PDB file of C-alpha atoms and ligand atoms in Angstrom:
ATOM      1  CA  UNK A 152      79.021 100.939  86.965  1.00 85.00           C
ATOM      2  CA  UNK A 153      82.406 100.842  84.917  1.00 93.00           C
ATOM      3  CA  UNK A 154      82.073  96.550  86.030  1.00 95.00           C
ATOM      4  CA  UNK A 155      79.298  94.688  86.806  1.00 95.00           C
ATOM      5  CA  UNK A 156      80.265  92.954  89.927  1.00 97.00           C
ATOM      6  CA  UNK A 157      79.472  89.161  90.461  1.00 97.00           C
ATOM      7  CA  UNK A 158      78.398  87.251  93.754  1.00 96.00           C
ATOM      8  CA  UNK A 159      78.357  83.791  93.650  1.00 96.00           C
ATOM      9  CA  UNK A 160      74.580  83.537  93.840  1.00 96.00           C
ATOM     10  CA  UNK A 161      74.293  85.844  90.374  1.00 97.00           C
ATOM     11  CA  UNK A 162      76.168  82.525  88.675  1.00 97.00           C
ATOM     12  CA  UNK A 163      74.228  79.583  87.711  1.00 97.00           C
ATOM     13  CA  UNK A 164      77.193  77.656  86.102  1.00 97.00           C
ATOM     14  CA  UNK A 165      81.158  78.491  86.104  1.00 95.00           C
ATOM     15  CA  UNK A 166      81.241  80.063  83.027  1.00 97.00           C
ATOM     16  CA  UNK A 167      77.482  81.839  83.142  1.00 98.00           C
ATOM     17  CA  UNK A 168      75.950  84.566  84.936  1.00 98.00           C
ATOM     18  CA  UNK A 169      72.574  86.551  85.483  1.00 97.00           C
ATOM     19  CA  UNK A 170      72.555  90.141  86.162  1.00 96.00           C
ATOM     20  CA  UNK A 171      68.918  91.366  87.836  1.00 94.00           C
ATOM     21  CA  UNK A 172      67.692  94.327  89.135  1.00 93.00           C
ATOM     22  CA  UNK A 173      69.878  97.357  89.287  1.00 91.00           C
ATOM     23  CA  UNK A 174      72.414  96.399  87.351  1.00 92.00           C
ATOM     24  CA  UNK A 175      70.426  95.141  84.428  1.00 94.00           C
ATOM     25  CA  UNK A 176      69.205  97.980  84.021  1.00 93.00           C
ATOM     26  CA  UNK A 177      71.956  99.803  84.097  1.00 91.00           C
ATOM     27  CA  UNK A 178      72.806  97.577  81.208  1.00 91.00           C
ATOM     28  CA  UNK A 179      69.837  98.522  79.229  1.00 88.00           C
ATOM     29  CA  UNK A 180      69.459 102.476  79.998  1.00 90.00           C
ATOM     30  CA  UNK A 181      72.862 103.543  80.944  1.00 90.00           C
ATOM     31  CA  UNK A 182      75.356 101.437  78.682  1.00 89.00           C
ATOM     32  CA  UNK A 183      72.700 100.937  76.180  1.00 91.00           C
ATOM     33  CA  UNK A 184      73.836  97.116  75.663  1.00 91.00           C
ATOM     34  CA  UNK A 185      72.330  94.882  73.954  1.00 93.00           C
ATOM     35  CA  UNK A 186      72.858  90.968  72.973  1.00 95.00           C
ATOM     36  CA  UNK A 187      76.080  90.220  71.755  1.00 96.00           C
ATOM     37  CA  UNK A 188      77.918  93.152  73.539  1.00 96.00           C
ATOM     38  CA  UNK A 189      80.414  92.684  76.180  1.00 96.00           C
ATOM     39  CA  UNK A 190      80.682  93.676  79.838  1.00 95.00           C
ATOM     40  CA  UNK A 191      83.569  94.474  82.247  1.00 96.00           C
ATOM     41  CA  UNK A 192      82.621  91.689  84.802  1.00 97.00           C
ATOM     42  CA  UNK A 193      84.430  90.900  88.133  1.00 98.00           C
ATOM     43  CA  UNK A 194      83.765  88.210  90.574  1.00 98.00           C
ATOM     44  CA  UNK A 195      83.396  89.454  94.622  1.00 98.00           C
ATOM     45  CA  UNK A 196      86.887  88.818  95.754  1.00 98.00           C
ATOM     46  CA  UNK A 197      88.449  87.470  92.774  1.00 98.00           C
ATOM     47  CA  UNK A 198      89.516  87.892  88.719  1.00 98.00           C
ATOM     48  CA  UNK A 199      88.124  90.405  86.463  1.00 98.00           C
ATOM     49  CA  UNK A 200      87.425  89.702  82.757  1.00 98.00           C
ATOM     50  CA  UNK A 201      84.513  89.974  80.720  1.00 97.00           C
ATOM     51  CA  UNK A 202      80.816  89.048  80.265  1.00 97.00           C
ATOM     52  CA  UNK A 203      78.910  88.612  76.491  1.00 97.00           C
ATOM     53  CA  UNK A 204      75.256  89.276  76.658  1.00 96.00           C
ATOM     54  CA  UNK A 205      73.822  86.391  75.169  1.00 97.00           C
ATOM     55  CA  UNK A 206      70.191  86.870  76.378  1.00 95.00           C
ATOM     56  CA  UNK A 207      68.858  90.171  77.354  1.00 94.00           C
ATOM     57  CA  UNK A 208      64.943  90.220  78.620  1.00 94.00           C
ATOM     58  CA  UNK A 209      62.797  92.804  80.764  1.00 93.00           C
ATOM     59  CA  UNK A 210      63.724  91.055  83.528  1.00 94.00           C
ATOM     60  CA  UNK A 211      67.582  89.706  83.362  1.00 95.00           C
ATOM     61  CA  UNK A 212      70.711  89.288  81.541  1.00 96.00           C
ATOM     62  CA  UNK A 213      72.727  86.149  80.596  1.00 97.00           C
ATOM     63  CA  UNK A 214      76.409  86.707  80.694  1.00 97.00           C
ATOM     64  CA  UNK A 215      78.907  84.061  79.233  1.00 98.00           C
ATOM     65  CA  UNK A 216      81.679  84.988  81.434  1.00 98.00           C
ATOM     66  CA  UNK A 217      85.600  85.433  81.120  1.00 98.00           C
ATOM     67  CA  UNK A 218      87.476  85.704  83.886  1.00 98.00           C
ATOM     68  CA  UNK A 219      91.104  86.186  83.096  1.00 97.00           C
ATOM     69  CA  UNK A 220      92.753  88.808  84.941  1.00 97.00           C
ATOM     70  CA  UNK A 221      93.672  90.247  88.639  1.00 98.00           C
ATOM     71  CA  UNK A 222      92.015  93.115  90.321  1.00 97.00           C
ATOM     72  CA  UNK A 223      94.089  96.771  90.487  1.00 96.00           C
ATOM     73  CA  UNK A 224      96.815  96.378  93.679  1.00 95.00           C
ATOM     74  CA  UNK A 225      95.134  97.509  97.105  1.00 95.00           C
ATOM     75  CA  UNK A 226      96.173 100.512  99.025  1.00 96.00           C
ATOM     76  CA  UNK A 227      98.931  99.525 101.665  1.00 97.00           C
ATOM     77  CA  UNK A 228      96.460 101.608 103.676  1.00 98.00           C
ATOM     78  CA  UNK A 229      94.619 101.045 106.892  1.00 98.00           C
ATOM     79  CA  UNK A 230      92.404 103.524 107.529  1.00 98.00           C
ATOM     80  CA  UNK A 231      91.206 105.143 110.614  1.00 98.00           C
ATOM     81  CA  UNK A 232      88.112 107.373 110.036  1.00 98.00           C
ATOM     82  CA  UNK A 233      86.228 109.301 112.742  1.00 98.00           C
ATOM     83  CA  UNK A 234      82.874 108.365 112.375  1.00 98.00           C
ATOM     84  CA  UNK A 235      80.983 110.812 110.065  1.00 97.00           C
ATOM     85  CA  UNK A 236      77.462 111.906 109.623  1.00 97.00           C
ATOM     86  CA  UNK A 237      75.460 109.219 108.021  1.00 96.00           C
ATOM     87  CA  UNK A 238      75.078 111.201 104.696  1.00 93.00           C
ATOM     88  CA  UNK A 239      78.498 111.675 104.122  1.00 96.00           C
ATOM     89  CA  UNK A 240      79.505 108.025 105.394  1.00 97.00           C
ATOM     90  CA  UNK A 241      78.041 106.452 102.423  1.00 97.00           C
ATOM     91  CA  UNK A 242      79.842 109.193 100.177  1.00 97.00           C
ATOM     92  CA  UNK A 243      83.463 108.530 101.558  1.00 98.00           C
ATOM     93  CA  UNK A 244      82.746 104.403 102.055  1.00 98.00           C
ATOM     94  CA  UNK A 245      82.376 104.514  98.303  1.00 98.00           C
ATOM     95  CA  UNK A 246      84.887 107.053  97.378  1.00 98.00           C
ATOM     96  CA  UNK A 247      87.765 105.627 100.026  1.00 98.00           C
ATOM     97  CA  UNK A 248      86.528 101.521  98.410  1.00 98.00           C
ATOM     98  CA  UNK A 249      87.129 103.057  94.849  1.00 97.00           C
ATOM     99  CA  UNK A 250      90.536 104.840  96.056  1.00 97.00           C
ATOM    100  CA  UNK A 251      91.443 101.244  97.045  1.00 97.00           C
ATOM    101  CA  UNK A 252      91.246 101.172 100.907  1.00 98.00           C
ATOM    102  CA  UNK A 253      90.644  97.281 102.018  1.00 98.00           C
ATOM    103  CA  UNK A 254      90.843  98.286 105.403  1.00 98.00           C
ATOM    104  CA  UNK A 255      88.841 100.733 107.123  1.00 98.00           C
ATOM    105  CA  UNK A 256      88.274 101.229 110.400  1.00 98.00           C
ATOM    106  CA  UNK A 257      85.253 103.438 111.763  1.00 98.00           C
ATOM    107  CA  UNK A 258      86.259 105.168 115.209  1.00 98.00           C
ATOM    108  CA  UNK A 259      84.196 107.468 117.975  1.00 98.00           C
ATOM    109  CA  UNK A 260      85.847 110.821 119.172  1.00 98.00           C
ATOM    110  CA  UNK A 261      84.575 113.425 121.063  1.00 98.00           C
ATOM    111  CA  UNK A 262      82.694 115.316 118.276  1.00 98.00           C
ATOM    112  CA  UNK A 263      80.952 112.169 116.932  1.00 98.00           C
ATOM    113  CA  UNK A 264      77.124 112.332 117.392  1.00 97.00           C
ATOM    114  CA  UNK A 265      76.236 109.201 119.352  1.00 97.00           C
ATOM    115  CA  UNK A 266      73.662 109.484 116.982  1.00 97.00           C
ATOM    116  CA  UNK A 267      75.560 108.699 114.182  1.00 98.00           C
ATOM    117  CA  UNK A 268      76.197 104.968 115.073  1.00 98.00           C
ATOM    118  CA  UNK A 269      72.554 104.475 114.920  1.00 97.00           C
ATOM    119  CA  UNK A 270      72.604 104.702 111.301  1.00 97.00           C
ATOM    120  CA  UNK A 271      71.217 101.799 108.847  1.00 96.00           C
ATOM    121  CA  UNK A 272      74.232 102.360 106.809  1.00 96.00           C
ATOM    122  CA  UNK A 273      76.556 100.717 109.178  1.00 97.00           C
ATOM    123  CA  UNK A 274      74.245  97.500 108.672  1.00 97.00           C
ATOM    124  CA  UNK A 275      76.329  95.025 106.837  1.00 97.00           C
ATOM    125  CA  UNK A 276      73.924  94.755 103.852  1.00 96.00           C
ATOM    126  CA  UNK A 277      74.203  98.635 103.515  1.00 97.00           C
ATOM    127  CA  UNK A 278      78.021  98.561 103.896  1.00 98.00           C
ATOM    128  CA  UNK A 279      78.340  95.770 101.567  1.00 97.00           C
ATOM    129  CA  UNK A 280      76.042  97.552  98.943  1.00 96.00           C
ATOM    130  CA  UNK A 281      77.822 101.218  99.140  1.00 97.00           C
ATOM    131  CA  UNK A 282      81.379  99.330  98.597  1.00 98.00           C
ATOM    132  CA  UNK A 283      79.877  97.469  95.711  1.00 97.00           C
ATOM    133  CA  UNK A 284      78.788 100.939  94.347  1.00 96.00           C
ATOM    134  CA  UNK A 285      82.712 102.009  95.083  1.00 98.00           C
ATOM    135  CA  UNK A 286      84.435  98.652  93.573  1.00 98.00           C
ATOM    136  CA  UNK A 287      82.360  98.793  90.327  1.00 97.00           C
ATOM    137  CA  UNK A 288      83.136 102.606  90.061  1.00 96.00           C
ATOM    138  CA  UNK A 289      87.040 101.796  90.102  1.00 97.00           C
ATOM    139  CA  UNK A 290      86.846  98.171  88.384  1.00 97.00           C
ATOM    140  CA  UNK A 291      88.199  96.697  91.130  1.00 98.00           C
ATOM    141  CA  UNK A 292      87.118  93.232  92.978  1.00 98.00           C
ATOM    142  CA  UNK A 293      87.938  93.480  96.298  1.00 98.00           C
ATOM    143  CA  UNK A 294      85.732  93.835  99.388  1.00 98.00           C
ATOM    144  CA  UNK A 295      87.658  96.217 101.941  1.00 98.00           C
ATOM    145  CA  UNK A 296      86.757  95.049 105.459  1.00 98.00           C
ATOM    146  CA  UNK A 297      85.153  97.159 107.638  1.00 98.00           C
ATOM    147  CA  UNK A 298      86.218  97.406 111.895  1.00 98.00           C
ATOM    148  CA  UNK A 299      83.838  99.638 114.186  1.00 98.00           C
ATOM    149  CA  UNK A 300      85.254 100.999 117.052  1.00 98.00           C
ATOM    150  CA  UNK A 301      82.767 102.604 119.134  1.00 98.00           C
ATOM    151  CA  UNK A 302      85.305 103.920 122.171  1.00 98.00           C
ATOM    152  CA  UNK A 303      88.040 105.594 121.461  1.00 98.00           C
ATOM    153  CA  UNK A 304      90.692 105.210 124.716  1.00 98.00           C
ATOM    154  CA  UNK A 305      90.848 101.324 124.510  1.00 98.00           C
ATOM    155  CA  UNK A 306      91.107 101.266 120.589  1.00 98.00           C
ATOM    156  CA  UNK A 307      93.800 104.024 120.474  1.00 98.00           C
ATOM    157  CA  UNK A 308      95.669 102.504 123.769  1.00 98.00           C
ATOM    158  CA  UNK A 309      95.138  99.034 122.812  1.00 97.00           C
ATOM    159  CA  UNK A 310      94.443  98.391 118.952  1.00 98.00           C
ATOM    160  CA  UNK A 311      96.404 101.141 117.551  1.00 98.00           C
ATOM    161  CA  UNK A 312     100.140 100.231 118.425  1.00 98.00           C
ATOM    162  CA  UNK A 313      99.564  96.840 117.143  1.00 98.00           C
ATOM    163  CA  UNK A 314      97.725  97.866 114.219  1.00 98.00           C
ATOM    164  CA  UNK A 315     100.428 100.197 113.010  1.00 98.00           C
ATOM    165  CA  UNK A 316     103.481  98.298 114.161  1.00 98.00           C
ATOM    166  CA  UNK A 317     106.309  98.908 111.558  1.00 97.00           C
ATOM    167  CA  UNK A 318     104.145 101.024 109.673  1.00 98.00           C
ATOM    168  CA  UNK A 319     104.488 105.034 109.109  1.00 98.00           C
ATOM    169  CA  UNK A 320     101.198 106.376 110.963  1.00 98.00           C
ATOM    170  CA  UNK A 321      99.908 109.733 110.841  1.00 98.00           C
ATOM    171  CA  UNK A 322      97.060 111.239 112.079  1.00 98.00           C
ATOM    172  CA  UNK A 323      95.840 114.395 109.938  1.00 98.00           C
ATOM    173  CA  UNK A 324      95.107 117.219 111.658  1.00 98.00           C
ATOM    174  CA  UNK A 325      94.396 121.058 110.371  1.00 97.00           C
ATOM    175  CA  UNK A 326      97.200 123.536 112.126  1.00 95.00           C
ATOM    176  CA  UNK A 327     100.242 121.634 113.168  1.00 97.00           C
ATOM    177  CA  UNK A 328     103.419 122.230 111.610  1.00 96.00           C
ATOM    178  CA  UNK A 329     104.157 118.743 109.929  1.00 97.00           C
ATOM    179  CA  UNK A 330     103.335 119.007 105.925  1.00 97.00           C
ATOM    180  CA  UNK A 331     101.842 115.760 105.011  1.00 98.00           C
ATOM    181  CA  UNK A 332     104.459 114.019 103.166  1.00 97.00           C
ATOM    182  CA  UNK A 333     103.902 112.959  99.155  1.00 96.00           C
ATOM    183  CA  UNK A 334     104.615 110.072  97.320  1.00 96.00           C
ATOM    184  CA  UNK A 335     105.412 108.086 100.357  1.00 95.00           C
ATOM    185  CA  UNK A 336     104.208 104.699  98.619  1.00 94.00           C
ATOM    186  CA  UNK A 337     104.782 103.222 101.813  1.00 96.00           C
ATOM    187  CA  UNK A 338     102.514 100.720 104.364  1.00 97.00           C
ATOM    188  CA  UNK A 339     100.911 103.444 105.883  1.00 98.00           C
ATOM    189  CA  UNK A 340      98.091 103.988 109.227  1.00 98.00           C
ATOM    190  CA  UNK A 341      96.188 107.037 108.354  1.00 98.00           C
ATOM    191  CA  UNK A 342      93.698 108.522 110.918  1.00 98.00           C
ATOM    192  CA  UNK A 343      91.243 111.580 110.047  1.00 98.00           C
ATOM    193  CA  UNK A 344      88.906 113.258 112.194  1.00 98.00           C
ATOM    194  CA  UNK A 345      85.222 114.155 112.697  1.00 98.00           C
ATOM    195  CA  UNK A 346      83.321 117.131 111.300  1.00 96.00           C
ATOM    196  CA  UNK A 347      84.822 118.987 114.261  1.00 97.00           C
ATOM    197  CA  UNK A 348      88.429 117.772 114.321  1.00 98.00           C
ATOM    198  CA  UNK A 349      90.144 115.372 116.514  1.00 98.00           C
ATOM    199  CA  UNK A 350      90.008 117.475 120.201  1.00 98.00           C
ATOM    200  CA  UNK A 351      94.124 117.813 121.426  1.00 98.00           C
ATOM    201  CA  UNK A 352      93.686 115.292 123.785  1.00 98.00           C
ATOM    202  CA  UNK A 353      92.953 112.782 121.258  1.00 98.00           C
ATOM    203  CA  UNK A 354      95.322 114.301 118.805  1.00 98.00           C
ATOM    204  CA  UNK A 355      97.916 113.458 122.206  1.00 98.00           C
ATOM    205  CA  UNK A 356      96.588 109.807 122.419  1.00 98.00           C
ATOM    206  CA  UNK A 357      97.026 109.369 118.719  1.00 98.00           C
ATOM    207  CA  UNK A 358     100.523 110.798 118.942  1.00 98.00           C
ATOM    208  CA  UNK A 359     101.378 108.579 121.602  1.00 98.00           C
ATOM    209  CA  UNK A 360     100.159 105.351 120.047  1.00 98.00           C
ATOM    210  CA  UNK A 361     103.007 105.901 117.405  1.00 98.00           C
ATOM    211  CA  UNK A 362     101.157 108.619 114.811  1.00 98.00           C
ATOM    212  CA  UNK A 363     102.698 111.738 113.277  1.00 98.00           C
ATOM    213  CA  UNK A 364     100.246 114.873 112.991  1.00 98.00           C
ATOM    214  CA  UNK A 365     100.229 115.945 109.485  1.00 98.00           C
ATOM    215  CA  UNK A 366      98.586 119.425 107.959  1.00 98.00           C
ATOM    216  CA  UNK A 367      97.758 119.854 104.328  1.00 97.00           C
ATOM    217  CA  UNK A 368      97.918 123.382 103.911  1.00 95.00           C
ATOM    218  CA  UNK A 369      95.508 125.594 105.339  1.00 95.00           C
ATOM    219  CA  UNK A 370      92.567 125.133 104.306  1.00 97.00           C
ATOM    220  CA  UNK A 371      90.089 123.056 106.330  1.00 97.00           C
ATOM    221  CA  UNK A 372      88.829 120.690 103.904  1.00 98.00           C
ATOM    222  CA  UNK A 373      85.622 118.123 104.741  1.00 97.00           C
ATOM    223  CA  UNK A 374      86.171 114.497 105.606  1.00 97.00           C
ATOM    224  CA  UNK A 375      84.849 113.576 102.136  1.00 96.00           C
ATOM    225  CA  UNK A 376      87.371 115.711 100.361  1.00 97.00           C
ATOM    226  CA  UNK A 377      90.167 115.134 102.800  1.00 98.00           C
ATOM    227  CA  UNK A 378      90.082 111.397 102.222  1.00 98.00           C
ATOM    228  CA  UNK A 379      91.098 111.597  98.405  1.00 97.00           C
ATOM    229  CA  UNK A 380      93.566 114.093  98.934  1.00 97.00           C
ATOM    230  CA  UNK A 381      95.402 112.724 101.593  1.00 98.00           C
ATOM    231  CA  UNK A 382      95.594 109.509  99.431  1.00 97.00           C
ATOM    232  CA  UNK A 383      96.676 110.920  96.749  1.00 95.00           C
ATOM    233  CA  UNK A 384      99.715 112.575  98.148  1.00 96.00           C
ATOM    234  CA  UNK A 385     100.581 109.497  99.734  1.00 97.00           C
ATOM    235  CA  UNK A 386     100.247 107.478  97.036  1.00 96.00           C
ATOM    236  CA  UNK A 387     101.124 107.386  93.207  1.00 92.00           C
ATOM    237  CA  UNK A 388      99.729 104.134  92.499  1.00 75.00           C
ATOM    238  CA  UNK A 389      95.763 105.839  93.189  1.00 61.00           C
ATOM    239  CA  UNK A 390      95.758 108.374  90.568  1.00 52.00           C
TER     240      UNK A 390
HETATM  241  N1  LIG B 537      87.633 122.411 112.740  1.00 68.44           N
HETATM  242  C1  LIG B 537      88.185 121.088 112.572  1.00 68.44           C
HETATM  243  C2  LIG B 537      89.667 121.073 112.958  1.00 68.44           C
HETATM  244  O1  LIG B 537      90.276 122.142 112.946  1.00 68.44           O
HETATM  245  O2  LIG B 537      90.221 119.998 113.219  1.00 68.44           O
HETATM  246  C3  LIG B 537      88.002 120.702 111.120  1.00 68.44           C
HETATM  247  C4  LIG B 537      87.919 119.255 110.902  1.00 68.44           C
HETATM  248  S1  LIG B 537      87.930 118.734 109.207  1.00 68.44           S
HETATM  249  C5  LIG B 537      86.366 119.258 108.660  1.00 68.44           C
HETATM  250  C6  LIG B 537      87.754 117.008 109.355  1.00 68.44           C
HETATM  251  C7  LIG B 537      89.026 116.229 109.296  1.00 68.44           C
HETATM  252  O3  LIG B 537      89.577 116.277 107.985  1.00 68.44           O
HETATM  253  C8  LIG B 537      90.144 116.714 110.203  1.00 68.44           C
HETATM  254  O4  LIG B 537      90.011 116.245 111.527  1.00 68.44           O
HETATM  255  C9  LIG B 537      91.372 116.172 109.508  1.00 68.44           C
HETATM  256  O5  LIG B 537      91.591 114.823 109.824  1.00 68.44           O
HETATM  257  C10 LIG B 537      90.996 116.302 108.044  1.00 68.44           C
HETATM  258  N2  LIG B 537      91.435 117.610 107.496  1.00 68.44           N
HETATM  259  C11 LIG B 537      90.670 118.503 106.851  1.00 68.44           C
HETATM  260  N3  LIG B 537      91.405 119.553 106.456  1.00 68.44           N
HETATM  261  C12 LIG B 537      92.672 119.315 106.856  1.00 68.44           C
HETATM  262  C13 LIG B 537      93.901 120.040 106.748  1.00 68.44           C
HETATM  263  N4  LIG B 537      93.986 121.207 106.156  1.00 68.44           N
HETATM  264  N5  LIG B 537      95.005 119.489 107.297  1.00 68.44           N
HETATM  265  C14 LIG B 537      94.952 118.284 107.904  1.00 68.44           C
HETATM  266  N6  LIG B 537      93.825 117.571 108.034  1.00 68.44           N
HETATM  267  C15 LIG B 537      92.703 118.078 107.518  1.00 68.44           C
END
């Protein structure tokens, strides 16, 4: 927790705030703070600044809070993710909310267990709490929002043009002869596949709703890797 992130129930006047639970004691046994030190603090969808311990118990901590400056810019990035398996879905939500991505959108394909949409992580209090975990690693503010797409055809045929429209869009997808491009800093659709890759005729569909298939080199690399290295190559601003 390099910021404690605020929601508006945690304040109990503008300028004062009460930090329970979890991140109290993160407070006390992780950043070893104690009354009269100050917090990074940011408020769910809005400024960042600081917070000053003035009262520190077993139970909470009073914050007089600052809040004085913007949140880092977001990714010009919607993302299209294959559904994963629920164990590594909480890993990338986090890592892809504390690369930036405000925009994700969670998508079946023929090698996604139907099993996988089952999982309690997909409930929005789970969501919510794994992209709190990913803001207040980064120090960032902003909520991404979350779209599930549970069949492919009419999302791809329907959704995806529109979704992409001037945008670049690529889909990534081990063996075709495309390099990814770098430093593209540019509105951008990026789709990744399942555990098993994207089968061709969804590689076909993707293709024809406007994407480019893109390799990065080959070696096969997981979802949860894949995610911050495609990123990275396409943009500067992340690392
Ligand atoms: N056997 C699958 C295949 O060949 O497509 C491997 C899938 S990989 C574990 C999961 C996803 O990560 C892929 O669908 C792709 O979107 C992305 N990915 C992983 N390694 C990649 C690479 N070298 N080039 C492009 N995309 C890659």
């Amino acid at each position: 927790m390099n910021l404690a992130l605020l929601f508006e129930s945690d304040f109990t006047a503008p300028d004062r705030a009460l930090l329970t639970g979890r991140r109290r004691v993160h407070l006390e046994t992780v950043l070893r703070a104690a009354e009269g030190d100050r917090i990074p603090v940011g408020q769910v969808n809005g400024k960042m600044g600081h917070g000053e311990i003035i009262r520190l118990t077993e139970t909470e901590a009073e914050l007089a809070v600052t809040l004085n400056r913007h949140p880092p810019a977001p990714l010009p990035l919607s993302l299209v993710m294959a559904m994963p398996r629920p164990k590594m879905f909480r890993r990338v939500l986090q890592t892809a909310t504390a690369l930036g991505v405000k925009d994700l959108w969670l998508l079946n394909a023929w090698k996604v267990e139907k099993s996988f949409w089952q999982t309690p992580w997909l409930e929005q209090p789970a969501l919510t709490e794994n992209m709190v975990l990913g803001l207040e690693q980064a120090m960032d503010t902003v909520m991404p929002e979350v779209h599930i797409r549970k069949l492919f055809k009419p999302f791809v045929e329907d959704e995806l043009p529109r979704l992409i429209g001037d945008r670049t869009a690529l889909v990534a997808h081990p063996g075709t002869s495309t390099p990814c491009p770098t430093h593209l800093n540019a509105p951008t659709v990026l789709c990744i596949g399942p555990e098993g890759g994207f089968i061709p005729y969804e590689v076909e569909k993707l293709e024809q709703a406007g994407c480019q298939a893109v390799h990065l080199g080959q070696r096969i690399l997981r979802v949860e890797t894949a995610v911050p290295v495609l990123v990275s190559r396409l943009f500067d601003g992340c690392v």
